[in-house]
Amino acid sequence: MFCIVLAYSYLCTKETIMEHIKIFTKLISTELHLQEHAVENTLKLLDEGCTIPFISRYRKERTGGLDEVQITAISNRMEQLLEIAKRKDNVVKTITEQGKMTPELQKRIDDCWESTILEDIYLPYKPKRRTRAQVAREQGLEPLAQLLLLQREQDPKRAAQRFVVGDVSDVAAALKGAQDIIAEQVSEDERSRNQVRSAFRREAFIESKVVKAKKDSDEAQKYSDYFEWEEPLKRCSSHRLLAMRRGESEGILRVSITIDDEEAVERLQRNYVRGNGACQRLVAEAVEDGYKRLLLPSIETEFMNLSKQKADEEAIRVFAENLRQLLLGAPLGQKRVMGIDPGFRTGCKVVCLDAQGNLLHHEAIFPHPPVNHRMQATMHLQDMVKKFQIEAIAIGNGTASRETKEFVEDALKEMTQGKPAPTIFVVSEDGASVYSASKVARDEFPDEDVTVRGAVSIGRRLMDPLAELVKIDPKSIGVGQYQHDVDQTQLKHSLDQTVESCVNLVGVNLNTASQHLLTYVSGLGPVLAQNIVDYRKENGAFTSRAQLKKVPRLGPAAFQQCAGFLRIPNAKNPLDNSAVHPESYHVVEQMAKDQHCSVSDLISDASKRSKIDIKKYVTEEVGLPTLTDIMKELEKPGRDPREQIEEFEFDSSVQCVEDLHEGMELPGIVTNITNFGAFVDIGVHQDGLVHVSQLADRYVSDPTQVVRLHQHVRVRVIGVDLRRQRISLSMRGFNKH
């Protein structure tokens, strides 16, 4: 396991490294409830440089059929364990340099693989700033502190008298210094910390209060729900916690996590105070001070961070699922498309694209007020539809979207007169402006302005959402929940994995894919993707997957990882347009030979495939999982897992929020999904919210199990707040899931 050994080699001997890898395998298999051999083989494959999509698709025999989610979990946990291993090395080094390492302490550290426990073990030895307790120790008061903890002295003041030397001015100062030492010991004691942690887990409340000076400001009103808020921390949802934390960062709210301090102090005192007397009172005071001044802030910060981490993970999970649904949106396919970026004052930007998405023509038309050149706009639109043989029209869903759709429908009626007209689709334009100003867009269209690039993006999104959306930073697509408040490194890692998963699930046309799309193919990356595009320009279209080996710097390892996910339509070998990996071509060829036919015949003739007994083709390298996948692929080679696109119409009777009233039933499109519900576009320029309690006629814990992004739904209006422009909707009674 070269990479893992390399990352860890400076820590230990080779024997220790291999022993720890065995420990990692056992820990991961136990935590994730997976078989040890599956975890071990997965770690080996990852270490060999295999990608998660490749492992889940083409190495099922070795992993026992683990899916991408499980493999990702193994990979993430391994990274965490390696980080803990590095931290343990630093801890051991620091304690050893202090001369305080013992065999028992070394064993505790060696056996520990939880970061919280490791930090508790390390805390008493951790270098820290000059604390009150440290000052007291320097003054020679540690023996007095131990004397007080024994609680055998009848007169602690008399005992403290002999410590009044040097910087210790009097008995009171001596006793106070001793109490500071005891307070620090209490705060660093593992038992004390775990006791307080348990209390936080059981009974902690999160509280939010408004900063009085900001209460009446306009920016504070969006946090009005949290001006006086309190709930059990364990019940606080991700979106509420992130909302409170954002309000706190903006200086509008004060957020705290609390428990019953009096009860917590009493519990701790029972650990340290035995009986009644002067010593006991001093120790009890020190315990209380240690709790309030040191232990409580530490554990509160720990739980603040832990709750934030959990909220981040949940928000990122929702974001990643929304992104997956968006990327896997139904494609129109290779059609001649007109893309329209609608607008009033600045007009509508119109582009015409060929079936491959290449820009053929662009111009601006002004069918709406204040310019209102409707007749001229109609003629120009009709001319473009005829000249470029437009088959479908994509209209952005922003400002003037509905008005533009009505204009286009009228223009098409005039020219078609009952004949088939191009189909009209309304397309989400979230992130189009980000793309149009990006380097990717400038490289694609160096001579065009941002308005043209945006319209092209809208048109291409209709043809293939995945191919176009991968060019945009996922955070700009508008399907997240508090995406700017969560851990940005973790968010990027998760979203990149999601994009890679979607790209490889669908597969990529090797001869039409952009450099940006190829970047996400298993085993490639920016450099190899660009090399493929350059090779294509110099040598023409690829005619076989084997040609990939001629691409500069694309070696055997990269070929193994990427080949199965790249498609070549109309290739001489039909398997080059399928998900069958080249390493398995010989298996299919043997099947065809045994059926006395060609591979093409095997694909086209179901009766020949039905005669195949796949068990006859099992070898040490090729097992039943791979053979089963091959048979499915031969049935529908290169099949697209995405659904077919559907047309949609808003209710023509509503144009703005003022047209709505309670009880009205309307069609809508799901535009965003969060933990607390789904946002639905009903065509009034303001999305309505279907709260999670209104998604179905049953309890719903996860909205993504009921609705999906861009799903066409039926909703009922249950509330309209004109002042705040808020629309409350319900799907109860409509949802059949």
XYZ file of C-alpha atoms in Angstrom:
737
model
C 0.000 0.000 0.000
C 2.546 2.477 -1.293
C 0.728 5.803 -0.821
C -0.435 4.995 2.686
C 2.990 3.710 3.670
C 4.591 6.824 2.167
C 2.228 9.158 4.047
C 2.950 7.321 7.277
C 6.531 6.142 6.839
C 8.186 8.903 8.828
C 6.196 7.863 11.889
C 7.165 4.243 12.422
C 9.067 1.199 11.267
C 7.699 -0.813 8.325
C 6.450 -3.532 10.704
C 4.577 -0.960 12.790
C 3.098 0.615 9.658
C 1.691 -2.707 8.439
C 0.361 -3.430 11.929
C -1.429 -0.088 11.987
C -2.904 -0.707 8.539
C -4.364 -3.931 9.928
C -5.782 -1.896 12.818
C -7.229 0.663 10.368
C -8.903 -2.118 8.381
C -10.468 -3.604 11.512
C -11.608 -0.220 12.838
C -13.188 0.812 9.536
C -14.916 -2.522 8.997
C -16.378 -2.379 12.525
C -17.507 1.261 12.302
C -19.059 0.901 8.831
C -20.356 -2.655 9.368
C -18.432 -3.996 6.365
C -16.443 -7.192 5.887
C -12.740 -6.846 6.662
C -11.547 -8.327 3.373
C -13.751 -5.880 1.452
C -12.304 -2.928 3.364
C -8.750 -4.213 2.977
C -9.114 -4.715 -0.779
C -10.762 -1.309 -1.182
C -7.892 0.375 0.655
C -5.415 -1.459 -1.588
C -7.265 -0.326 -4.734
C -7.392 3.269 -3.529
C -3.712 3.080 -2.683
C -2.968 1.821 -6.202
C -4.506 5.020 -7.555
C -7.901 3.630 -8.546
C -10.770 6.111 -8.445
C -13.990 5.532 -6.550
C -16.185 5.289 -9.724
C -13.755 2.763 -11.249
C -13.632 0.612 -8.117
C -17.417 0.537 -7.676
C -18.035 -0.235 -11.374
C -15.187 -2.541 -12.390
C -13.807 -4.145 -9.233
C -16.903 -5.620 -7.620
C -15.270 -9.012 -7.154
C -12.557 -7.537 -4.966
C -14.803 -5.259 -2.911
C -17.754 -7.592 -2.540
C -19.910 -5.205 -4.562
C -19.433 -2.087 -2.427
C -21.109 0.993 -3.888
C -19.669 4.503 -4.256
C -21.124 5.687 -0.937
C -19.463 2.865 0.990
C -16.143 3.248 -0.811
C -16.197 7.004 -0.190
C -16.858 6.372 3.518
C -13.871 3.989 3.664
C -11.641 6.522 1.930
C -12.728 9.386 4.195
C -12.285 7.381 7.387
C -8.832 6.241 6.308
C -7.812 9.881 5.822
C -9.091 10.688 9.330
C -7.142 7.795 10.859
C -3.962 8.903 9.111
C -4.446 12.395 10.546
C -4.894 10.912 14.030
C -1.735 8.850 13.510
C 0.218 12.011 12.677
C -1.240 13.777 15.703
C -0.294 10.844 17.947
C 3.280 11.110 16.748
C 3.399 14.777 17.799
C 1.799 13.971 21.165
C 4.299 11.192 21.912
C 7.204 13.396 20.855
C 6.106 16.285 23.104
C 5.483 14.133 26.192
C 8.762 12.246 25.690
C 10.716 15.514 25.441
C 9.191 16.536 28.783
C 10.520 13.299 30.303
C 7.004 12.289 31.394
C 6.354 9.325 29.087
C 5.599 6.017 30.826
C 4.875 2.555 29.377
C 1.258 2.814 30.560
C 0.808 6.248 28.961
C 2.446 5.065 25.719
C 0.043 2.108 25.549
C -2.973 4.352 26.104
C -1.872 6.585 23.240
C -1.089 3.612 20.978
C -4.536 2.110 21.587
C -6.406 5.389 21.073
C -7.961 6.167 17.670
C -10.467 8.841 18.686
C -9.262 12.424 18.463
C -11.310 13.649 21.458
C -9.906 10.971 23.784
C -6.395 11.565 22.444
C -6.633 15.286 23.212
C -7.904 14.531 26.740
C -4.900 12.257 27.352
C -2.575 14.949 26.036
C -4.150 17.927 27.812
C -2.162 17.749 31.108
C 1.095 17.653 29.099
C 0.130 20.152 26.418
C 2.318 23.280 26.391
C 0.146 26.206 27.338
C 0.398 29.866 28.103
C 1.401 30.889 31.664
C -1.745 30.106 33.627
C -2.635 31.024 37.195
C -1.954 27.415 38.176
C 1.457 27.523 36.485
C 2.354 30.664 38.420
C 1.282 28.943 41.653
C 3.449 25.926 40.857
C 6.428 28.192 40.227
C 5.762 29.676 43.681
C 6.082 26.191 45.192
C 2.389 25.786 46.073
C 1.772 22.365 44.454
C 2.464 20.460 47.747
C -0.155 22.656 49.425
C -2.663 21.841 46.694
C -2.049 18.102 47.183
C -2.407 18.600 50.952
C -5.800 20.248 50.459
C -6.932 17.448 48.103
C -6.136 14.863 50.797
C -8.603 16.777 53.041
C -6.978 15.603 56.289
C -5.870 18.971 57.641
C -8.061 20.390 60.369
C -6.604 23.876 59.941
C -5.582 24.546 56.299
C -4.608 28.140 57.127
C -1.979 26.960 59.587
C -0.722 24.449 57.018
C -0.508 27.216 54.435
C 1.583 29.427 56.708
C 4.837 27.650 55.855
C 4.274 28.370 52.126
C 4.245 32.134 52.689
C 7.671 32.757 51.201
C 9.066 34.640 48.209
C 6.287 35.979 45.979
C 3.558 34.467 48.189
C 2.509 37.482 50.273
C 0.210 35.860 52.832
C -1.845 32.791 53.759
C -4.777 33.883 51.642
C -2.520 34.124 48.560
C -1.048 30.675 49.333
C -4.494 29.073 49.595
C -5.713 30.873 46.463
C -2.707 29.619 44.487
C -3.311 26.065 45.709
C -6.962 26.345 44.667
C -5.854 27.507 41.196
C -3.766 24.346 40.874
C -6.706 22.170 41.959
C -9.047 23.990 39.542
C -6.713 23.281 36.631
C -6.335 19.639 37.662
C -10.124 19.281 37.736
C -10.460 20.869 34.297
C -7.804 18.566 32.808
C -8.987 15.365 34.456
C -10.424 12.921 31.898
C -13.158 11.741 34.248
C -14.304 15.321 34.896
C -14.305 16.174 31.206
C -16.266 13.056 30.274
C -18.759 13.727 33.053
C -19.456 17.233 31.770
C -19.514 15.957 28.171
C -22.170 13.423 29.116
C -24.263 16.196 30.640
C -23.944 18.233 27.440
C -24.972 15.246 25.312
C -28.017 14.561 27.474
C -29.328 17.948 28.420
C -27.559 20.817 26.619
C -29.719 23.637 25.288
C -28.769 26.010 22.510
C -29.871 29.578 23.157
C -30.010 32.545 20.824
C -30.660 36.157 21.821
C -30.684 39.325 19.753
C -28.076 42.027 20.338
C -30.285 44.894 21.582
C -28.470 47.539 19.575
C -29.256 45.651 16.345
C -32.807 44.496 17.115
C -34.657 47.123 15.085
C -32.296 47.169 12.089
C -33.494 45.912 8.709
C -30.723 43.307 8.446
C -31.780 41.836 11.814
C -35.346 41.107 10.738
C -34.398 38.012 8.753
C -33.253 36.524 12.072
C -36.362 37.553 14.003
C -37.294 33.914 14.637
C -34.121 33.581 16.708
C -34.329 36.773 18.807
C -35.425 34.706 21.833
C -34.828 31.090 20.876
C -34.074 28.020 22.978
C -34.226 24.301 22.221
C -32.389 21.079 23.146
C -29.115 20.947 21.235
C -29.658 17.341 20.159
C -32.911 18.383 18.448
C -31.531 21.488 16.735
C -31.657 20.949 12.976
C -28.804 21.792 10.654
C -30.515 24.768 9.018
C -31.507 26.365 12.356
C -28.043 26.019 13.817
C -26.393 27.445 10.691
C -28.895 30.321 10.638
C -28.077 31.177 14.255
C -24.347 30.927 13.619
C -24.666 33.227 10.617
C -26.639 35.723 12.718
C -23.904 35.546 15.327
C -21.143 36.136 12.762
C -23.034 39.194 11.510
C -23.175 40.600 15.060
C -26.964 40.330 15.338
C -27.319 37.302 17.631
C -25.530 35.893 20.665
C -25.526 32.104 20.669
C -24.592 29.854 23.575
C -24.859 26.219 24.606
C -25.762 25.680 28.244
C -26.502 23.013 30.831
C -27.611 23.210 34.473
C -24.393 24.601 35.974
C -25.433 24.045 39.572
C -26.137 20.371 39.011
C -22.910 19.919 37.016
C -20.848 21.481 39.829
C -22.504 19.248 42.416
C -21.667 16.151 40.354
C -18.029 17.193 40.062
C -17.746 18.049 43.739
C -18.927 14.566 44.629
C -15.795 13.270 42.848
C -13.399 15.451 44.853
C -15.014 16.500 48.155
C -15.225 13.996 51.000
C -17.043 15.135 54.143
C -17.320 18.626 55.670
C -14.646 20.917 56.973
C -12.357 23.774 56.082
C -10.297 21.758 53.554
C -13.438 20.396 51.949
C -14.856 23.914 51.524
C -11.659 25.092 49.855
C -11.631 22.090 47.500
C -15.332 22.586 46.680
C -14.636 26.230 45.803
C -11.704 25.167 43.611
C -13.843 22.570 41.813
C -16.524 25.172 41.113
C -13.905 27.625 39.861
C -12.328 24.942 37.679
C -15.707 24.134 36.175
C -16.862 27.697 35.492
C -13.556 29.298 34.502
C -11.849 26.444 32.639
C -13.885 23.302 32.053
C -17.228 24.792 31.007
C -15.826 27.159 28.331
C -13.686 24.325 26.954
C -16.558 21.814 26.656
C -18.972 24.474 25.397
C -16.512 25.359 22.626
C -16.065 21.662 21.895
C -19.823 21.169 21.509
C -20.163 24.382 19.526
C -17.597 23.022 17.093
C -19.075 19.520 17.132
C -22.616 20.761 16.473
C -21.307 23.028 13.711
C -19.459 20.081 12.187
C -22.619 17.947 12.225
C -24.657 20.805 10.765
C -22.040 21.264 8.054
C -22.099 17.573 7.209
C -25.884 17.580 6.910
C -25.969 20.774 4.840
C -23.234 19.418 2.559
C -25.122 16.132 2.199
C -28.260 17.985 1.108
C -26.260 20.196 -1.250
C -24.488 17.193 -2.798
C -27.782 15.351 -3.308
C -29.358 18.417 -4.922
C -26.323 18.799 -7.166
C -26.508 15.138 -8.145
C -30.157 15.502 -9.136
C -29.409 18.675 -11.078
C -26.464 17.154 -12.951
C -28.498 14.067 -13.775
C -31.380 16.157 -15.120
C -33.074 14.878 -18.257
C -31.191 15.859 -21.452
C -32.864 16.796 -24.727
C -29.978 15.302 -26.666
C -28.355 16.415 -29.896
C -30.930 18.778 -31.391
C -30.661 22.165 -33.067
C -31.507 24.528 -30.228
C -32.300 28.203 -29.797
C -31.256 29.624 -26.444
C -32.937 32.784 -25.122
C -31.785 34.836 -22.147
C -34.946 36.920 -21.517
C -35.035 40.556 -20.436
C -37.197 43.707 -20.579
C -35.115 46.863 -20.969
C -32.000 45.173 -22.372
C -33.968 42.857 -24.656
C -33.756 39.112 -25.146
C -30.375 37.633 -26.134
C -30.988 34.912 -28.726
C -28.450 32.306 -29.876
C -28.786 29.466 -32.386
C -26.795 26.281 -31.794
C -26.202 23.240 -33.970
C -26.804 19.694 -32.712
C -23.306 19.610 -31.176
C -23.856 22.864 -29.281
C -21.696 25.027 -31.552
C -22.707 28.684 -31.855
C -24.108 29.483 -35.315
C -25.704 32.889 -34.806
C -26.684 35.422 -32.156
C -28.647 38.653 -31.923
C -30.822 40.670 -29.533
C -34.557 41.203 -29.973
C -36.844 43.595 -28.057
C -40.380 42.169 -27.823
C -41.214 43.741 -24.422
C -41.643 47.230 -22.947
C -40.049 49.721 -22.694
C -38.619 49.269 -26.236
C -41.487 47.039 -27.406
C -40.442 46.223 -30.998
C -42.690 43.167 -30.928
C -43.458 42.894 -34.637
C -39.810 43.218 -35.630
C -38.817 40.725 -32.895
C -41.392 38.248 -34.197
C -40.021 38.438 -37.744
C -36.434 37.994 -36.591
C -37.343 35.026 -34.380
C -39.261 33.327 -37.197
C -36.380 33.884 -39.614
C -33.893 32.313 -37.203
C -36.133 29.287 -36.581
C -36.402 28.676 -40.355
C -32.817 29.441 -41.301
C -31.199 27.293 -38.619
C -33.915 24.584 -38.602
C -34.465 24.994 -34.866
C -35.962 21.900 -33.193
C -36.262 23.167 -29.602
C -36.149 26.490 -27.750
C -34.649 26.986 -24.281
C -35.784 30.079 -22.336
C -34.047 31.113 -19.120
C -36.274 31.214 -16.035
C -35.185 34.675 -14.851
C -36.703 38.125 -15.390
C -39.273 38.262 -18.233
C -39.239 34.480 -18.602
C -43.012 33.966 -18.736
C -43.551 36.997 -20.943
C -40.875 35.772 -23.349
C -42.377 32.277 -23.440
C -45.779 33.735 -24.359
C -44.176 35.884 -27.063
C -42.332 32.871 -28.544
C -45.511 30.766 -28.494
C -47.388 33.499 -30.409
C -44.552 33.866 -32.919
C -44.449 30.134 -33.580
C -48.221 29.909 -34.029
C -48.063 32.492 -36.802
C -45.387 30.640 -38.751
C -46.366 26.999 -38.226
C -50.161 27.220 -38.671
C -50.854 23.781 -37.315
C -47.546 22.234 -38.413
C -45.173 20.804 -35.785
C -43.341 23.654 -34.072
C -40.137 23.635 -32.018
C -40.800 22.539 -28.450
C -40.342 25.256 -25.826
C -38.632 24.552 -22.508
C -37.988 26.855 -19.545
C -34.471 26.236 -18.236
C -32.904 27.223 -14.909
C -30.343 29.951 -15.476
C -28.765 29.787 -12.008
C -25.030 30.226 -12.429
C -25.237 31.220 -16.110
C -23.896 34.681 -15.330
C -21.033 33.120 -13.360
C -20.178 30.894 -16.319
C -20.407 33.743 -18.835
C -17.741 35.723 -16.968
C -15.488 32.726 -16.284
C -12.199 31.777 -17.927
C -13.863 28.667 -19.371
C -16.407 30.835 -21.204
C -13.746 33.302 -22.346
C -11.685 30.433 -23.748
C -14.724 29.033 -25.573
C -15.986 32.368 -26.911
C -13.142 34.903 -26.807
C -14.866 37.222 -29.291
C -18.332 37.252 -27.685
C -19.623 39.264 -24.728
C -21.067 37.859 -21.506
C -24.688 38.119 -22.685
C -24.041 35.828 -25.655
C -22.123 33.341 -23.523
C -24.989 33.257 -20.993
C -27.570 32.525 -23.708
C -25.345 29.760 -25.114
C -25.152 28.210 -21.649
C -28.955 28.240 -21.372
C -29.309 26.508 -24.740
C -26.677 23.907 -23.963
C -28.221 23.157 -20.571
C -31.311 21.958 -22.390
C -29.267 19.688 -24.653
C -27.110 18.188 -21.880
C -27.328 19.643 -18.347
C -24.371 17.595 -17.124
C -21.946 18.659 -19.851
C -22.762 22.340 -19.317
C -23.120 22.529 -15.541
C -19.722 20.957 -14.852
C -18.223 24.221 -16.132
C -19.732 26.171 -13.231
C -18.603 26.241 -9.612
C -21.295 24.120 -7.911
C -21.702 26.748 -5.170
C -22.987 29.161 -7.838
C -25.731 26.883 -9.153
C -28.161 27.848 -6.390
C -29.193 24.479 -4.980
C -27.423 24.646 -1.612
C -28.384 25.374 1.979
C -26.122 27.861 3.792
C -23.313 26.817 1.435
C -21.190 29.838 2.329
C -21.393 29.061 6.067
C -20.131 25.475 6.008
C -16.557 24.179 5.939
C -15.424 25.201 2.451
C -12.728 22.537 2.088
C -15.162 19.783 3.036
C -17.831 21.261 0.759
C -15.519 21.405 -2.255
C -14.311 17.847 -1.650
C -17.877 16.524 -1.454
C -19.125 18.447 -4.485
C -16.129 17.445 -6.603
C -16.803 13.810 -5.709
C -20.460 14.276 -6.665
C -19.586 15.767 -10.054
C -17.078 12.980 -10.728
C -19.654 10.355 -9.759
C -22.328 11.821 -12.072
C -19.991 12.242 -15.044
C -18.792 8.644 -14.806
C -22.282 7.273 -14.203
C -23.538 8.798 -17.456
C -20.362 8.325 -19.493
C -18.750 10.811 -21.859
C -18.665 11.051 -25.656
C -14.934 11.009 -26.354
C -15.304 12.941 -29.605
C -17.529 15.810 -28.424
C -16.730 16.245 -24.712
C -15.161 19.526 -23.653
C -11.875 19.667 -21.803
C -13.797 20.631 -18.664
C -16.103 17.600 -18.859
C -13.210 15.230 -19.572
C -11.440 16.540 -16.465
C -13.966 14.711 -14.262
C -13.607 11.352 -16.038
C -12.044 8.683 -13.848
C -8.247 8.707 -14.085
C -7.958 11.907 -16.105
C -7.628 15.477 -14.854
C -6.977 18.898 -16.403
C -3.699 17.973 -18.134
C -4.780 14.657 -19.679
C -8.181 16.127 -20.594
C -6.466 18.931 -22.505
C -4.110 16.434 -24.155
C -7.119 14.441 -25.391
C -8.728 17.583 -26.844
C -5.419 18.565 -28.511
C -4.974 15.059 -29.954
C -8.540 15.196 -31.288
C -7.855 18.512 -33.020
C -4.645 17.254 -34.614
C -5.745 13.744 -35.615
C -9.502 13.963 -36.001
C -12.157 11.994 -34.165
C -11.227 8.906 -32.192
C -12.265 5.688 -33.913
C -11.420 3.348 -31.052
C -10.678 3.427 -27.344
C -7.272 1.895 -28.076
C -6.271 5.204 -29.689
C -6.288 6.775 -26.227
C -2.942 5.068 -25.627
C -1.446 7.405 -28.245
C -2.438 10.515 -26.274
C 0.676 12.086 -24.698
C 1.173 11.162 -21.020
C -1.892 8.904 -20.969
C -0.227 5.741 -19.696
C -1.571 2.257 -18.887
C -2.827 3.238 -15.418
C -4.815 6.250 -16.701
C -6.149 4.178 -19.622
C -7.364 1.490 -17.227
C -9.195 4.081 -15.111
C -10.812 6.125 -17.898
C -11.483 3.802 -20.823
C -14.730 2.269 -19.563
C -16.320 5.692 -19.038
C -15.528 7.094 -22.494
C -17.907 6.369 -25.382
C -17.309 6.392 -29.149
C -20.629 6.337 -31.044
C -20.489 4.495 -34.371
C -17.110 2.961 -33.550
C -15.998 -0.082 -35.533
C -16.108 -2.115 -32.333
C -19.605 -1.594 -30.830
C -18.183 -2.239 -27.346
C -16.340 1.097 -27.635
C -19.747 2.756 -27.224
C -20.649 0.773 -24.130
C -19.719 0.573 -20.458
C -17.951 -2.746 -21.054
C -14.312 -2.182 -20.087
C -11.648 -3.013 -22.726
C -10.120 -5.465 -20.230
C -13.328 -7.533 -20.656
C -13.639 -7.356 -24.466
C -12.152 -10.835 -24.779
C -14.993 -12.213 -22.647
C -17.669 -10.762 -24.962
C -15.735 -11.891 -28.024
C -15.634 -15.422 -26.629
C -19.384 -15.283 -25.953
C -20.000 -14.209 -29.577
C -17.687 -16.929 -30.869
C -19.521 -19.567 -28.815
C -22.821 -18.352 -30.311
C -21.309 -18.402 -33.818
C -21.956 -14.730 -34.408
C -20.300 -11.325 -34.258
C -20.301 -9.008 -31.247
C -22.749 -6.751 -33.133
C -25.102 -9.704 -33.631
C -24.870 -10.554 -29.954
C -25.912 -7.007 -29.055
C -28.801 -6.858 -31.526
C -30.173 -10.388 -31.025
C -31.759 -11.039 -27.628
C -32.317 -14.707 -28.463
C -28.567 -15.268 -28.813
C -27.895 -13.542 -25.501
C -30.549 -15.649 -23.782
C -28.583 -18.805 -24.636
C -25.494 -17.620 -22.782
C -24.693 -19.280 -19.451
C -22.470 -16.662 -17.811
C -21.186 -19.156 -15.234
C -19.108 -20.766 -17.999
C -17.079 -17.555 -18.304
C -16.126 -17.199 -14.654
C -12.352 -17.041 -14.120
C -10.035 -15.901 -11.349
C -10.095 -12.372 -12.810
C -13.717 -12.201 -14.013
C -16.516 -13.096 -11.614
C -20.302 -13.157 -11.722
C -20.743 -9.468 -10.776
C -18.710 -8.342 -13.799
C -20.388 -10.868 -16.104
C -23.837 -9.748 -14.930
C -22.922 -6.127 -15.669
C -21.656 -7.127 -19.118
C -24.942 -8.842 -19.980
C -26.941 -5.779 -18.866
C -24.731 -3.566 -21.008
C -25.086 -5.811 -24.073
C -28.848 -5.471 -23.721
C -28.684 -1.656 -23.963
C -25.116 -0.604 -24.819
C -24.204 2.922 -23.782
C -27.631 3.503 -22.260
C -28.166 6.862 -20.599
C -29.338 6.423 -16.991
C -31.070 9.820 -17.021
C -34.813 10.239 -17.445
C -36.458 11.663 -20.544
C -37.191 15.383 -20.603
C -40.776 16.556 -20.072
C -42.579 19.700 -21.171
C -44.121 21.954 -18.517
C -46.712 24.754 -18.398
C -47.399 27.198 -15.547
C -51.005 28.150 -14.771
C -51.804 31.071 -17.094
C -54.175 32.643 -14.543
C -51.370 33.623 -12.147
C -48.606 36.043 -13.081
C -47.569 37.599 -9.737
C -47.868 37.002 -5.996
C -50.946 39.257 -5.832
C -52.815 36.775 -8.069
C -52.536 34.024 -5.456
C -55.128 33.108 -2.851
C -55.410 30.323 -0.303
C -56.788 27.050 -1.645
C -55.552 27.635 -5.193
C -54.070 24.487 -6.819
C -51.200 25.034 -9.240
C -48.502 23.193 -11.175
C -44.912 23.909 -10.144
C -41.274 22.904 -10.515
C -39.044 22.008 -7.553
C -36.106 24.449 -7.616
C -34.303 23.674 -4.351
C -34.484 21.098 -1.556
C -33.448 21.725 2.049
C -33.816 19.900 5.347
C -36.903 21.939 6.168
C -38.735 21.444 2.876
C -38.701 22.181 -0.847
C -38.918 25.430 -2.803
C -41.262 25.367 -5.787
C -41.508 27.772 -8.740
C -45.183 28.388 -9.570
C -44.506 31.138 -12.126
C -44.909 34.298 -10.033
C -41.215 35.317 -9.842
C -41.054 34.181 -6.211
C -40.609 30.538 -5.192
C -42.990 29.142 -2.602
C -41.984 26.858 0.264
C -43.472 23.435 0.837
C -42.523 22.834 4.476
C -41.378 19.307 5.258
C -44.646 18.766 7.175
C -46.599 19.559 3.982
C -44.685 17.325 1.557
C -46.819 14.214 1.983
C -49.696 12.671 3.904
C -47.198 10.907 6.143
C -44.229 11.836 8.310
C -41.207 12.844 6.207
C -37.752 12.912 7.794
C -35.795 13.526 4.597
C -37.366 15.685 1.842
C -35.058 14.148 -0.786
C -36.923 10.871 -0.311
C -40.146 12.520 -1.485
C -39.165 15.113 -4.089
C -36.310 15.604 -6.521
C -34.854 18.703 -8.123
C -36.760 19.994 -11.206
C -39.598 17.561 -10.520
C -42.981 18.662 -11.865
C -45.399 18.754 -8.930
C -48.900 19.856 -8.023
C -49.230 22.198 -5.029
C -51.901 23.989 -3.018
C -51.480 27.559 -1.759
C -51.959 27.612 2.036
C -50.565 31.058 2.851
C -49.485 34.315 1.175
C -47.493 37.001 3.011
C -47.448 39.965 0.626
C -45.336 42.161 2.908
C -42.494 39.660 3.108
C -43.241 38.134 -0.320
C -43.523 34.661 1.203
C -45.649 31.881 -0.248
C -46.569 28.777 1.743
C -47.508 25.700 -0.266
C -48.646 22.147 0.402
C -48.312 18.909 -1.540
C -50.486 16.904 0.838
C -53.138 15.060 -1.069
C -51.111 15.169 -4.291
C -48.062 13.113 -3.339
C -48.587 9.417 -4.098
C -45.217 8.161 -2.771
